[in-house]
Coordinates of N, CA and C and ligand atoms in Angstrom, one line a residue:
M1 N 0.8 -1.2 0.0 CA 0.0 0.0 0.0 C 0.9 1.3 0.0
T2 N 0.5 2.2 -0.8 CA 1.4 3.4 -0.9 C 0.8 4.5 0.0
E3 N 1.8 5.3 0.6 CA 1.3 6.4 1.5 C 0.8 7.5 0.7
A4 N -0.3 8.2 1.2 CA -0.8 9.3 0.5 C 0.2 10.5 0.4
R5 N 1.0 10.6 1.5 CA 1.9 11.7 1.7 C 3.2 11.1 2.2
P6 N 4.0 10.6 1.3 CA 5.3 9.9 1.7 C 6.2 10.9 2.4
D7 N 7.1 10.3 3.3 CA 8.1 11.1 4.0 C 9.1 11.7 3.0
L8 N 9.5 10.8 2.0 CA 10.6 11.2 1.1 C 10.0 12.0 -0.1
V9 N 10.5 13.2 -0.3 CA 10.1 14.0 -1.5 C 11.4 14.3 -2.3
I10 N 11.4 13.9 -3.6 CA 12.5 14.2 -4.5 C 12.2 15.5 -5.2
Y11 N 12.9 16.6 -5.0 CA 12.7 17.8 -5.7 C 13.4 17.7 -7.1
G12 N 12.8 17.9 -8.2 CA 13.4 17.9 -9.5 C 12.5 17.5 -10.6
S13 N 13.0 16.8 -11.6 CA 12.1 16.4 -12.7 C 12.5 15.0 -13.1
P14 N 11.5 14.2 -13.5 CA 11.8 12.8 -13.9 C 12.7 12.8 -15.1
I15 N 12.8 13.9 -15.8 CA 13.7 13.9 -17.0 C 15.2 13.8 -16.6
S16 N 15.5 14.1 -15.3 CA 16.8 14.1 -14.8 C 17.2 12.6 -14.5
P17 N 18.3 12.1 -15.0 CA 18.7 10.7 -14.7 C 19.1 10.6 -13.2
F18 N 19.5 11.7 -12.6 CA 19.8 11.7 -11.2 C 18.6 11.6 -10.3
V19 N 17.5 12.2 -10.7 CA 16.2 12.1 -10.0 C 15.7 10.6 -10.2
R20 N 15.9 10.1 -11.4 CA 15.4 8.7 -11.6 C 16.3 7.7 -10.8
K21 N 17.6 8.0 -10.6 CA 18.4 7.2 -9.8 C 17.9 7.1 -8.4
V22 N 17.6 8.2 -7.8 CA 17.1 8.3 -6.4 C 15.7 7.5 -6.4
A23 N 14.8 7.8 -7.4 CA 13.5 7.1 -7.4 C 13.8 5.6 -7.5
G24 N 14.7 5.2 -8.3 CA 15.0 3.8 -8.5 C 15.5 3.1 -7.2
V25 N 16.3 3.8 -6.4 CA 16.7 3.3 -5.1 C 15.5 3.1 -4.2
C26 N 14.6 4.1 -4.2 CA 13.4 4.0 -3.4 C 12.5 2.8 -3.8
I27 N 12.4 2.6 -5.1 CA 11.6 1.5 -5.6 C 12.2 0.2 -5.2
A28 N 13.6 0.1 -5.4 CA 14.3 -1.2 -5.0 C 14.1 -1.5 -3.6
K29 N 13.9 -0.5 -2.7 CA 13.8 -0.7 -1.3 C 12.3 -0.8 -0.8
G30 N 11.4 -0.5 -1.8 CA 10.0 -0.5 -1.4 C 9.6 0.7 -0.5
V31 N 10.3 1.8 -0.7 CA 10.1 3.0 0.1 C 9.2 4.0 -0.7
D32 N 8.1 4.5 -0.2 CA 7.3 5.4 -0.9 C 8.0 6.7 -1.0
Y33 N 7.8 7.4 -2.2 CA 8.4 8.7 -2.4 C 7.5 9.5 -3.4
A34 N 7.7 10.8 -3.4 CA 7.0 11.6 -4.4 C 8.0 12.5 -5.1
V35 N 7.8 12.8 -6.3 CA 8.7 13.7 -7.1 C 7.9 15.0 -7.1
E36 N 8.5 16.1 -6.5 CA 7.9 17.4 -6.6 C 8.6 18.3 -7.6
P37 N 7.9 18.7 -8.7 CA 8.6 19.4 -9.8 C 9.3 20.7 -9.3
V38 N 10.6 20.8 -9.8 CA 11.4 22.0 -9.7 C 12.1 22.2 -11.0
N39 N 11.9 23.4 -11.6 CA 12.6 23.7 -12.8 C 14.0 24.3 -12.4
V40 N 15.0 23.5 -12.6 CA 16.3 23.9 -12.1 C 16.9 25.1 -12.8
F41 N 16.4 25.4 -14.0 CA 16.9 26.5 -14.8 C 16.2 27.8 -14.4
N42 N 15.1 27.7 -13.6 CA 14.4 28.9 -13.1 C 13.8 28.5 -11.7
P43 N 14.7 28.2 -10.8 CA 14.2 27.7 -9.5 C 13.6 28.7 -8.6
P44 N 12.7 28.3 -7.8 CA 12.2 29.2 -6.7 C 13.2 29.5 -5.7
A45 N 13.1 30.6 -5.0 CA 14.1 31.0 -4.0 C 14.3 29.9 -2.9
W46 N 13.3 29.3 -2.5 CA 13.4 28.3 -1.4 C 14.3 27.1 -1.9
F47 N 14.3 26.8 -3.2 CA 15.1 25.7 -3.7 C 16.5 26.1 -3.7
T48 N 16.8 27.3 -4.1 CA 18.2 27.8 -4.2 C 18.9 27.6 -2.8
D49 N 18.1 27.9 -1.8 CA 18.6 27.8 -0.4 C 19.0 26.4 0.0
I50 N 18.4 25.4 -0.6 CA 18.7 24.0 -0.2 C 19.5 23.2 -1.3
S51 N 19.9 23.9 -2.4 CA 20.7 23.3 -3.4 C 21.9 24.2 -3.7
P52 N 22.9 24.0 -2.9 CA 24.1 24.9 -3.0 C 24.8 24.9 -4.4
M53 N 24.7 23.7 -5.1 CA 25.3 23.6 -6.4 C 24.3 23.9 -7.5
K54 N 23.1 24.3 -7.1 CA 22.0 24.7 -8.1 C 21.8 23.5 -9.0
R55 N 21.6 22.4 -8.4 CA 21.3 21.2 -9.2 C 20.1 20.4 -8.6
I56 N 19.5 19.6 -9.5 CA 18.5 18.6 -9.0 C 19.2 17.2 -9.1
P57 N 18.8 16.3 -8.2 CA 17.8 16.4 -7.2 C 18.3 16.9 -5.9
V58 N 17.3 17.3 -5.0 CA 17.4 17.5 -3.6 C 16.3 16.7 -2.9
L59 N 16.7 16.0 -1.9 CA 15.7 15.2 -1.1 C 15.2 15.9 0.1
R60 N 14.0 15.8 0.3 CA 13.5 16.2 1.7 C 12.9 15.0 2.4
D61 N 13.3 14.9 3.6 CA 12.7 13.8 4.5 C 11.8 14.6 5.4
R62 N 10.5 14.4 5.1 CA 9.5 15.2 5.9 C 9.4 14.7 7.3
S63 N 9.9 13.5 7.6 CA 9.9 13.0 9.0 C 10.9 13.8 9.8
V64 N 11.8 14.5 9.1 CA 12.8 15.3 9.9 C 12.3 16.8 9.9
A65 N 12.0 17.3 8.8 CA 11.4 18.7 8.8 C 10.6 18.9 7.6
E66 N 9.6 19.7 7.7 CA 8.7 20.0 6.5 C 9.1 21.2 5.7
E67 N 10.0 22.0 6.3 CA 10.5 23.2 5.5 C 11.9 23.6 6.0
G68 N 12.5 24.5 5.2 CA 13.8 25.0 5.6 C 14.9 23.9 5.2
R69 N 16.1 24.1 5.6 CA 17.2 23.3 5.2 C 17.2 22.0 5.9
A70 N 16.8 21.9 7.2 CA 16.8 20.7 7.9 C 16.0 19.6 7.2
G71 N 16.5 18.4 7.2 CA 15.8 17.3 6.5 C 16.0 17.3 5.0
T72 N 16.9 18.2 4.5 CA 17.1 18.1 3.0 C 18.6 17.7 2.7
I73 N 18.7 17.0 1.6 CA 20.1 16.6 1.2 C 20.2 16.8 -0.3
P74 N 21.2 17.6 -0.8 CA 21.4 17.7 -2.2 C 22.4 16.6 -2.7
D75 N 22.3 16.3 -4.0 CA 23.2 15.4 -4.7 C 22.7 14.0 -4.6
S76 N 22.5 13.4 -5.8 CA 22.0 12.0 -5.8 C 22.8 11.0 -5.0
S77 N 24.1 11.1 -5.1 CA 25.0 10.1 -4.4 C 24.8 10.3 -2.9
A78 N 24.8 11.5 -2.4 CA 24.6 11.7 -0.9 C 23.2 11.2 -0.5
I79 N 22.2 11.5 -1.4 CA 20.8 11.1 -1.1 C 20.7 9.6 -1.0
C80 N 21.3 8.9 -2.0 CA 21.2 7.4 -2.0 C 21.9 6.8 -0.8
G81 N 23.1 7.4 -0.3 CA 23.7 7.0 0.9 C 22.8 7.1 2.1
Y82 N 22.1 8.2 2.1 CA 21.1 8.5 3.2 C 20.0 7.4 3.2
I83 N 19.5 7.2 2.1 CA 18.3 6.2 2.0 C 18.8 4.8 2.4
E84 N 20.1 4.5 2.0 CA 20.6 3.2 2.3 C 20.7 3.0 3.9
K85 N 21.1 4.1 4.5 CA 21.2 4.0 6.0 C 19.9 3.9 6.7
K86 N 18.9 4.7 6.1 CA 17.6 4.7 6.7 C 16.8 3.5 6.4
H87 N 17.0 2.9 5.2 CA 16.2 1.7 4.8 C 17.2 0.7 4.3
P88 N 17.9 0.0 5.2 CA 19.0 -0.9 4.8 C 18.7 -2.0 3.9
A89 N 17.5 -2.5 3.9 CA 17.2 -3.7 3.1 C 16.3 -3.4 1.9
P90 N 16.6 -4.0 0.7 CA 17.8 -4.8 0.4 C 19.0 -3.8 0.2
A91 N 20.2 -4.3 0.6 CA 21.4 -3.5 0.5 C 21.7 -3.2 -0.9
L92 N 21.9 -1.9 -1.2 CA 22.3 -1.5 -2.6 C 23.8 -1.1 -2.6
F93 N 24.4 -1.1 -1.4 CA 25.9 -0.8 -1.3 C 26.5 -2.1 -0.8
P94 N 27.4 -2.7 -1.6 CA 28.0 -4.0 -1.2 C 28.6 -3.9 0.2
H95 N 28.6 -5.0 0.9 CA 29.3 -5.1 2.2 C 30.8 -5.3 2.1
D96 N 31.2 -6.1 1.1 CA 32.6 -6.4 0.9 C 33.3 -5.1 0.5
P97 N 34.4 -4.8 1.2 CA 35.1 -3.5 0.9 C 35.5 -3.3 -0.5
A98 N 36.1 -4.4 -1.2 CA 36.5 -4.2 -2.6 C 35.3 -3.9 -3.5
A99 N 34.2 -4.7 -3.2 CA 33.0 -4.5 -4.1 C 32.4 -3.1 -3.8
L100 N 32.4 -2.7 -2.5 CA 31.9 -1.3 -2.2 C 32.7 -0.3 -2.9
G101 N 34.0 -0.4 -2.9 CA 34.9 0.6 -3.6 C 34.6 0.6 -5.1
E102 N 34.4 -0.6 -5.7 CA 34.1 -0.6 -7.1 C 32.7 0.0 -7.4
A103 N 31.7 -0.3 -6.6 CA 30.4 0.2 -6.8 C 30.4 1.8 -6.7
L104 N 31.2 2.3 -5.7 CA 31.2 3.8 -5.5 C 31.9 4.4 -6.7
F105 N 33.0 3.7 -7.2 CA 33.7 4.3 -8.4 C 32.7 4.3 -9.6
I106 N 32.1 3.2 -9.8 CA 31.2 3.1 -11.0 C 30.1 4.1 -10.9
E107 N 29.5 4.3 -9.7 CA 28.5 5.3 -9.5 C 29.1 6.7 -9.9
E108 N 30.2 7.0 -9.4 CA 30.9 8.3 -9.7 C 31.2 8.4 -11.2
F109 N 31.7 7.4 -11.8 CA 32.0 7.4 -13.2 C 30.8 7.6 -14.1
A110 N 29.7 7.0 -13.7 CA 28.4 7.1 -14.5 C 27.9 8.6 -14.2
D111 N 28.0 9.1 -13.0 CA 27.5 10.4 -12.7 C 28.2 11.5 -13.4
T112 N 29.5 11.2 -13.7 CA 30.4 12.3 -14.3 C 30.7 11.9 -15.8
S113 N 31.6 11.0 -16.1 CA 32.0 10.8 -17.4 C 30.9 10.3 -18.4
L114 N 30.1 9.4 -17.9 CA 29.0 8.9 -18.7 C 27.9 10.0 -18.9
A115 N 27.6 10.7 -17.8 CA 26.6 11.8 -17.9 C 27.1 12.9 -18.8
V116 N 28.4 13.2 -18.8 CA 28.8 14.3 -19.7 C 28.7 13.8 -21.1
A117 N 29.2 12.6 -21.4 CA 29.1 12.1 -22.8 C 27.7 11.9 -23.3
G118 N 26.9 11.3 -22.5 CA 25.5 10.9 -22.9 C 24.5 12.0 -22.6
G119 N 24.6 12.6 -21.5 CA 23.6 13.6 -21.1 C 23.9 15.0 -21.8
I120 N 25.1 15.5 -21.5 CA 25.4 16.8 -22.1 C 25.7 16.7 -23.5
G121 N 26.4 15.5 -23.9 CA 26.8 15.4 -25.3 C 25.6 15.0 -26.3
I122 N 24.6 14.2 -25.8 CA 23.6 13.7 -26.7 C 22.2 14.2 -26.3
F123 N 21.8 14.0 -25.0 CA 20.4 14.3 -24.7 C 20.2 15.9 -24.8
R124 N 21.1 16.6 -24.2 CA 20.8 18.1 -24.2 C 20.7 18.7 -25.6
P125 N 21.7 18.5 -26.5 CA 21.6 19.1 -27.8 C 20.4 18.8 -28.6
I126 N 19.8 17.6 -28.3 CA 18.6 17.2 -29.0 C 17.4 17.8 -28.3
F127 N 17.2 17.4 -27.0 CA 16.0 17.7 -26.3 C 15.8 19.2 -25.9
F128 N 16.9 19.8 -25.5 CA 16.8 21.2 -25.1 C 16.5 22.0 -26.4
A129 N 17.1 21.7 -27.5 CA 16.8 22.4 -28.8 C 15.3 22.2 -29.1
I130 N 14.8 21.0 -29.2 CA 13.5 20.7 -29.5 C 12.5 21.4 -28.6
S131 N 12.8 21.4 -27.3 CA 11.9 22.1 -26.3 C 11.8 23.6 -26.6
K132 N 12.8 24.2 -27.2 CA 12.8 25.6 -27.5 C 12.3 25.9 -28.9
G133 N 11.8 24.8 -29.6 CA 11.3 25.0 -31.0 C 12.4 25.1 -32.0
E134 N 13.6 24.7 -31.6 CA 14.7 24.8 -32.5 C 15.0 23.4 -33.1
A135 N 15.9 23.4 -34.2 CA 16.3 22.1 -34.8 C 17.2 21.4 -33.8
P136 N 17.0 20.0 -33.7 CA 17.8 19.3 -32.8 C 19.3 19.4 -33.2
G137 N 20.2 19.4 -32.2 CA 21.6 19.5 -32.5 C 22.2 18.1 -32.9
L138 N 21.8 17.6 -34.0 CA 22.2 16.3 -34.4 C 23.7 16.1 -34.6
D139 N 24.3 17.2 -35.2 CA 25.8 17.1 -35.4 C 26.5 16.9 -34.1
K140 N 26.2 17.7 -33.1 CA 26.9 17.6 -31.8 C 26.6 16.2 -31.2
A141 N 25.3 15.8 -31.3 CA 24.9 14.5 -30.7 C 25.7 13.3 -31.4
R142 N 25.8 13.4 -32.8 CA 26.4 12.3 -33.5 C 27.9 12.3 -33.2
E143 N 28.5 13.5 -33.0 CA 29.9 13.5 -32.6 C 30.1 12.9 -31.2
A144 N 29.2 13.2 -30.3 CA 29.3 12.6 -29.0 C 29.2 11.1 -29.1
W145 N 28.2 10.6 -29.8 CA 27.9 9.2 -30.0 C 29.2 8.5 -30.6
A146 N 29.8 9.1 -31.6 CA 30.9 8.5 -32.3 C 32.2 8.6 -31.6
E147 N 32.4 9.7 -30.8 CA 33.8 10.0 -30.3 C 33.8 10.0 -28.8
K148 N 32.8 10.7 -28.1 CA 32.9 10.9 -26.7 C 32.5 9.7 -25.9
L149 N 31.4 9.0 -26.4 CA 30.8 7.9 -25.7 C 31.6 6.6 -25.7
P150 N 32.2 6.2 -26.9 CA 32.9 4.9 -26.9 C 34.0 4.7 -25.8
P151 N 34.9 5.6 -25.5 CA 35.8 5.3 -24.5 C 35.2 5.1 -23.1
V152 N 34.1 5.8 -22.9 CA 33.4 5.6 -21.6 C 32.7 4.2 -21.6
L153 N 32.1 3.8 -22.7 CA 31.5 2.5 -22.7 C 32.6 1.4 -22.7
D154 N 33.7 1.6 -23.3 CA 34.8 0.7 -23.3 C 35.2 0.4 -21.8
C155 N 35.3 1.5 -21.1 CA 35.7 1.3 -19.7 C 34.6 0.5 -18.9
L156 N 33.4 0.8 -19.1 CA 32.3 0.1 -18.4 C 32.3 -1.4 -18.8
E157 N 32.5 -1.6 -20.1 CA 32.5 -3.0 -20.6 C 33.7 -3.8 -20.0
S158 N 34.8 -3.2 -19.9 CA 36.0 -3.9 -19.3 C 35.8 -4.1 -17.8
R159 N 35.2 -3.2 -17.1 CA 35.1 -3.4 -15.6 C 33.9 -4.3 -15.3
L160 N 32.9 -4.4 -16.2 CA 31.8 -5.3 -16.0 C 32.3 -6.7 -16.2
D161 N 33.2 -6.9 -17.3 CA 33.9 -8.1 -17.5 C 32.9 -9.3 -17.7
G162 N 31.8 -9.1 -18.3 CA 30.9 -10.2 -18.6 C 30.0 -10.6 -17.5
R163 N 30.1 -10.0 -16.3 CA 29.3 -10.4 -15.1 C 27.9 -9.8 -15.2
A164 N 27.1 -10.2 -14.3 CA 25.7 -9.7 -14.3 C 25.6 -8.4 -13.6
F165 N 26.5 -8.1 -12.7 CA 26.5 -6.9 -11.9 C 27.9 -6.2 -11.9
F166 N 27.9 -4.9 -11.7 CA 29.2 -4.2 -11.7 C 30.0 -4.5 -10.5
A167 N 29.4 -4.7 -9.3 CA 30.1 -4.9 -8.1 C 29.3 -5.9 -7.2
G168 N 30.0 -6.9 -6.7 CA 29.3 -7.9 -5.9 C 28.4 -8.8 -6.7
D169 N 27.5 -9.5 -6.0 CA 26.7 -10.5 -6.7 C 25.2 -10.2 -6.7
A170 N 24.9 -8.9 -6.6 CA 23.5 -8.4 -6.6 C 23.5 -7.0 -7.2
V171 N 22.3 -6.6 -7.5 CA 22.1 -5.2 -8.0 C 22.6 -4.2 -7.0
S172 N 23.4 -3.3 -7.4 CA 23.9 -2.3 -6.5 C 23.7 -0.9 -7.1
I173 N 24.1 0.1 -6.3 CA 24.0 1.5 -6.7 C 24.7 1.7 -8.1
A174 N 25.8 0.9 -8.3 CA 26.5 1.0 -9.6 C 25.6 0.6 -10.8
D175 N 24.9 -0.5 -10.7 CA 24.1 -0.9 -11.8 C 22.9 0.1 -12.0
I176 N 22.3 0.5 -10.9 CA 21.2 1.5 -11.0 C 21.7 2.8 -11.7
T177 N 22.8 3.3 -11.3 CA 23.3 4.6 -11.8 C 23.7 4.4 -13.3
V178 N 24.4 3.4 -13.7 CA 24.7 3.2 -15.1 C 23.5 3.1 -15.9
A179 N 22.5 2.3 -15.5 CA 21.3 2.1 -16.3 C 20.5 3.5 -16.4
C180 N 20.4 4.2 -15.3 CA 19.6 5.5 -15.4 C 20.3 6.5 -16.3
V181 N 21.6 6.5 -16.3 CA 22.3 7.5 -17.1 C 22.3 7.1 -18.6
L182 N 22.5 5.7 -18.8 CA 22.4 5.3 -20.2 C 21.0 5.5 -20.8
M183 N 20.0 5.4 -20.0 CA 18.6 5.6 -20.5 C 18.4 7.0 -20.8
Q184 N 19.2 7.9 -20.3 CA 19.1 9.3 -20.8 C 19.3 9.4 -22.3
I185 N 20.2 8.6 -22.8 CA 20.4 8.6 -24.2 C 19.2 8.0 -24.9
A186 N 18.7 6.9 -24.4 CA 17.6 6.2 -25.0 C 16.3 7.1 -25.1
L187 N 16.3 8.2 -24.3 CA 15.1 9.1 -24.4 C 15.1 9.8 -25.7
V188 N 16.3 10.0 -26.3 CA 16.3 10.8 -27.6 C 17.0 10.0 -28.7
A189 N 17.6 8.9 -28.5 CA 18.3 8.2 -29.6 C 18.2 6.7 -29.5
E190 N 18.4 6.0 -30.6 CA 18.5 4.6 -30.6 C 19.8 4.2 -29.9
M191 N 19.8 3.0 -29.3 CA 20.9 2.6 -28.5 C 21.6 1.3 -28.9
P192 N 22.2 1.3 -30.1 CA 22.8 0.0 -30.5 C 24.1 -0.2 -29.8
L193 N 24.1 -1.2 -28.9 CA 25.3 -1.5 -28.0 C 26.0 -2.7 -28.4
A194 N 25.8 -3.3 -29.6 CA 26.4 -4.6 -30.0 C 27.9 -4.6 -29.8
R195 N 28.6 -3.4 -29.9 CA 30.0 -3.3 -29.8 C 30.5 -3.6 -28.3
W196 N 29.5 -3.5 -27.4 CA 29.8 -3.7 -26.0 C 28.9 -4.8 -25.5
P197 N 29.1 -6.1 -25.8 CA 28.1 -7.1 -25.6 C 27.8 -7.3 -24.1
G198 N 28.8 -7.2 -23.2 CA 28.5 -7.4 -21.8 C 27.6 -6.3 -21.3
L199 N 27.9 -5.0 -21.7 CA 27.1 -3.9 -21.2 C 25.7 -4.0 -21.9
D200 N 25.7 -4.4 -23.1 CA 24.4 -4.6 -23.8 C 23.5 -5.5 -23.0
A201 N 24.0 -6.7 -22.6 CA 23.3 -7.6 -21.8 C 22.8 -7.0 -20.4
H202 N 23.7 -6.3 -19.8 CA 23.4 -5.7 -18.5 C 22.3 -4.7 -18.7
F203 N 22.4 -3.8 -19.7 CA 21.5 -2.8 -20.0 C 20.1 -3.4 -20.3
T204 N 20.1 -4.4 -21.1 CA 18.8 -5.1 -21.4 C 18.1 -5.7 -20.2
A205 N 18.9 -6.3 -19.3 CA 18.4 -6.8 -18.0 C 17.9 -5.7 -17.1
M206 N 18.7 -4.7 -17.0 CA 18.3 -3.6 -16.0 C 17.1 -2.8 -16.5
R207 N 17.0 -2.5 -17.8 CA 16.0 -1.6 -18.2 C 14.6 -2.1 -18.0
D208 N 14.4 -3.4 -17.8 CA 13.1 -4.0 -17.6 C 12.7 -4.0 -16.1
L209 N 13.7 -3.8 -15.2 CA 13.4 -3.9 -13.8 C 12.5 -2.7 -13.4
P210 N 11.5 -2.8 -12.5 CA 10.7 -1.7 -12.1 C 11.5 -0.5 -11.6
M211 N 12.6 -0.8 -10.9 CA 13.4 0.4 -10.4 C 13.9 1.3 -11.5
I212 N 14.1 0.7 -12.7 CA 14.6 1.5 -13.8 C 13.4 1.9 -14.7
A213 N 12.6 0.9 -15.0 CA 11.5 1.1 -16.0 C 10.4 2.1 -15.5
T214 N 10.1 2.1 -14.2 CA 9.0 2.9 -13.8 C 9.3 4.4 -13.9
P215 N 10.5 4.9 -13.3 CA 10.8 6.3 -13.4 C 11.0 6.7 -14.9
Y216 N 11.6 5.7 -15.7 CA 11.9 6.0 -17.1 C 10.6 6.3 -17.8
A217 N 9.6 5.5 -17.5 CA 8.3 5.6 -18.3 C 7.7 7.0 -18.1
T218 N 7.9 7.5 -16.9 CA 7.3 8.9 -16.6 C 8.1 9.9 -17.5
A219 N 9.4 9.7 -17.5 CA 10.3 10.7 -18.3 C 9.9 10.5 -19.8
E220 N 9.7 9.3 -20.2 CA 9.5 9.0 -21.6 C 8.2 9.7 -22.1
T221 N 7.2 9.6 -21.2 CA 5.9 10.2 -21.6 C 6.0 11.7 -21.8
I222 N 6.9 12.4 -21.0 CA 7.1 13.8 -21.2 C 7.9 14.0 -22.5
V223 N 9.0 13.3 -22.7 CA 9.8 13.5 -23.8 C 9.2 13.2 -25.2
R224 N 8.4 12.1 -25.2 CA 7.7 11.7 -26.4 C 6.7 12.7 -27.0
K225 N 6.2 13.6 -26.1 CA 5.3 14.6 -26.6 C 6.0 15.6 -27.5
A226 N 7.3 15.8 -27.3 CA 8.1 16.7 -28.1 C 8.9 16.0 -29.2
L227 N 9.2 14.7 -28.8 CA 10.0 13.9 -29.8 C 9.5 12.5 -29.9
P228 N 8.5 12.3 -30.8 CA 7.8 11.0 -30.9 C 8.8 9.8 -31.1
T229 N 9.8 10.0 -31.9 CA 10.7 8.9 -32.3 C 12.2 9.3 -32.0
P230 N 12.9 8.4 -31.3 CA 14.3 8.7 -31.1 C 15.1 8.7 -32.4
F231 N 16.2 9.4 -32.4 CA 17.0 9.6 -33.6 C 18.0 8.4 -33.7
D232 N 18.4 8.1 -35.0 CA 19.5 7.2 -35.3 C 20.7 8.1 -35.4
L233 N 21.7 7.9 -34.5 CA 22.9 8.7 -34.5 C 24.1 8.0 -35.2
T234 N 23.8 6.8 -35.7 CA 25.0 6.1 -36.3 C 25.2 6.5 -37.7
Ligands
GSH301 N1 26.2 15.1 -9.2 C1 24.9 15.6 -9.2 C2 24.5 16.0 -10.6 C3 23.1 16.6 -10.6 C4 22.9 17.3 -12.0 O1 23.8 17.6 -12.7 N2 21.6 17.6 -12.3 C5 21.3 18.3 -13.5 C6 20.0 17.9 -14.0 S1 20.1 16.3 -14.8 C7 21.1 19.8 -13.1 O2 20.6 20.1 -12.1 N3 21.6 20.7 -14.0 C8 21.4 22.1 -13.8 C9 22.3 22.9 -14.6 O3 23.1 22.3 -15.4 O4 22.3 24.1 -14.4 C10 24.0 14.5 -8.6 O5 24.3 13.4 -8.7 O6 22.9 14.9 -8.1

């Protein structure tokens, strides 16, 4: 049964892969949450106060405080660490030190290198332009697909090394983050990953899990209104 007014509120937009990452962690743990829309490019003053880096998401835990800075946490990685402590089962951060280190690295790598290549390099030039009524920046997106993304995917393919999960023997924060950020590309472009077979298999398995598919479906509904069919960037 879902709460009418859940304790956890994610400020942001489902179009953000980092918002979907936090939503995915909540879904994996069976924790109720709500996404409260905030336009990060024109934020209300109260949001600026709780988001020092002027980014989404920011989490509010209403069980701590209903307003002000208390009970809020910026940054998806900090938020996911908080949710893990508050709702430990199922664990999404491996217990084994080596696996934990790898999971945290892959999370960071996906949040930065993959998000720059796929989000800033591909999603933004297409979707931001279309949203403004401009022609999609396909040249920039094709350049990112051909040149910026492959070294990042090579690294992921090598570290995954044909396994089902990036770290340990169960879904972790690493798998959730990679899937959410990769799906940012899927919002606007076809995703032929045959050159990275291990990653392709991982992505295919992850994208059908409710923790990935449910937040993505909300984002896709919004994006498809402006962009009915993803582009072929090859
Ligand atoms: N490391 C941050 C990244 C958050 C981030 O970059 N969010 C984007 C939206 S996807 C944002 O707020 N962008 C605002 C901007 O670029 O001004 C996290 O994991 O939360």
